[in-house]
Coordinates of C-alpha atoms in Angstrom, one line a residue:
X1 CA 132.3 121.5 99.2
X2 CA 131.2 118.0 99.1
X3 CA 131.9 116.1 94.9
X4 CA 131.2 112.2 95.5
X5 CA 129.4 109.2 94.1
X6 CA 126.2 108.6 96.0
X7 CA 127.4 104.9 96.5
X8 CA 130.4 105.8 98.6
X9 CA 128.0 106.9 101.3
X10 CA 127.3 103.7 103.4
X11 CA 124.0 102.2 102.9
X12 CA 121.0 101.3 105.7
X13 CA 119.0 98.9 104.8
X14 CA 114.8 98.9 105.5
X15 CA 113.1 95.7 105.2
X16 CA 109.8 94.4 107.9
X17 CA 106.6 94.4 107.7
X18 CA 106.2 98.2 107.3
X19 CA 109.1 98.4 104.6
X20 CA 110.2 96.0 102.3
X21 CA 113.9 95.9 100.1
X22 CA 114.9 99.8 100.8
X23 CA 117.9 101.0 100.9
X24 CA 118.7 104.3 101.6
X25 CA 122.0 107.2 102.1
X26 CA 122.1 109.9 103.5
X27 CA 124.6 112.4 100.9
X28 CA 124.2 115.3 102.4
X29 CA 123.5 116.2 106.0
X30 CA 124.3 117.3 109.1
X31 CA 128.1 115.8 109.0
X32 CA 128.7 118.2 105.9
X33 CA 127.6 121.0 107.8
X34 CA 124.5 121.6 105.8
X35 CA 122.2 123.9 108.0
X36 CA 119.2 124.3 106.1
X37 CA 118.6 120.6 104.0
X38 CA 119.6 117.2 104.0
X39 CA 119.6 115.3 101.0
X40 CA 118.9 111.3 100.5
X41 CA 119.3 108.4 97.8
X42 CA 116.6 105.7 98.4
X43 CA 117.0 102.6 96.0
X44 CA 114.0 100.4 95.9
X45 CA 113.9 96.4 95.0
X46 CA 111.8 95.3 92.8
X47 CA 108.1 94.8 95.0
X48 CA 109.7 97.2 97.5
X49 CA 107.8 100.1 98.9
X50 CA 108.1 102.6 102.0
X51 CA 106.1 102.7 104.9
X52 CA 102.9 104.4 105.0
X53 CA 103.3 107.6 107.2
X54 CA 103.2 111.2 107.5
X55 CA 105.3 114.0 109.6
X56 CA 105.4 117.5 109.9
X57 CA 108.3 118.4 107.2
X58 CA 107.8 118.8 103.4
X59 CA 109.6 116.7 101.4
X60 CA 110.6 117.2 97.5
X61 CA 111.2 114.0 95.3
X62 CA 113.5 113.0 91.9
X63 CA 113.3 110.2 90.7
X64 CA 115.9 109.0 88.7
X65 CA 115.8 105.8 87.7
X66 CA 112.7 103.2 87.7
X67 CA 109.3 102.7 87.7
X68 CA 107.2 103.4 90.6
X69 CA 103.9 104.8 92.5
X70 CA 103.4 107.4 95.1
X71 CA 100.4 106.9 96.7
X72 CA 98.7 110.4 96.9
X73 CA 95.0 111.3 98.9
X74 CA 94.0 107.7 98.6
X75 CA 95.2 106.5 95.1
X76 CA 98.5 105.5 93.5
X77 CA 100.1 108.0 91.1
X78 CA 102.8 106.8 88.6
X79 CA 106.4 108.2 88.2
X80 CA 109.3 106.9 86.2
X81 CA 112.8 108.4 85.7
X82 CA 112.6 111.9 85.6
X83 CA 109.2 112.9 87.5
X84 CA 109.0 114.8 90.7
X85 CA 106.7 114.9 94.0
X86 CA 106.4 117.5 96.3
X87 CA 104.8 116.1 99.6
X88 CA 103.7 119.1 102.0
X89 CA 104.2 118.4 105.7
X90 CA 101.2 116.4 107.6
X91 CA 100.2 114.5 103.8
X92 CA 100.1 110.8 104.4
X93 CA 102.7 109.0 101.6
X94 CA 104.0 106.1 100.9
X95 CA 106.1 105.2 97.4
X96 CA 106.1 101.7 95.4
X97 CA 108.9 100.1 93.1
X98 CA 105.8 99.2 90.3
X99 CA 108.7 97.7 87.7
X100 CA 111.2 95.0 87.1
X101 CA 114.3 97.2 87.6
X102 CA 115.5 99.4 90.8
X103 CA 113.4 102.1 91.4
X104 CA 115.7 104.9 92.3
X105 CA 115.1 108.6 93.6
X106 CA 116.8 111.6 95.1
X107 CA 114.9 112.7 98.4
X108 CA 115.5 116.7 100.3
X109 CA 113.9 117.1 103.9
X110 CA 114.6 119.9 105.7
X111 CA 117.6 119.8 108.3
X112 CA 116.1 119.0 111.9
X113 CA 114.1 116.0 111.2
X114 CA 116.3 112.4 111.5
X115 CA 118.3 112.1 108.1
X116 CA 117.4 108.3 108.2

């Protein structure tokens, strides 16, 4: 069993032209011996988004803290503390910080696919 603060896990930053002021953990992975999922914090500066992409894997989303947009079949959707994304496998994505504050959220891919 694995009981921590997210922040103790060290922290890789993401900033060029493809991604700007991310930061993101892995919490739970492979080095925990989870087989099946690997869980993520991303935090998100204020103007900071993700790259544009897609990949094979699904993907399921909480956002905890924030203000932000996911952009979704050619359009931005809104999300604040609390919402949720699923994003199937092969659906281009990307996600925003659209406030002031940190946009925070909670990330699960399955195992297989980098953690980072």
């Amino acid at each position: 069993m694995k009981v921590i603060q997210y922040s103790q896990e060290p922290e890789t930053r993401f900033d060029n032209d493809m991604v700007k002021g991310v930061s993101g953990r892995v919490v739970i992975g492979k080095a925990d011996g989870a087989p099946n999922f690997c869980m993520r914090v991303f935090e998100l500066d204020s103007g900071g988004f993700t790259p544009r992409h897609r990949h094979d894997w699904e993907h399921e989303i909480f956002f905890h803290a924030g203000q932000g947009e996911v952009w979704q079949h050619g359009s931005w959707v809104p999300v604040k503390a609390g919402s949720v994304a699923f994003i199937p496998g092969n659906e281009e994505h990307q996600i925003r910080n659209a406030g002031d504050g940190r946009l925070t959220f909670v990330c699960l891919i399955p195992s297989g696919p980098p953690e980072l």
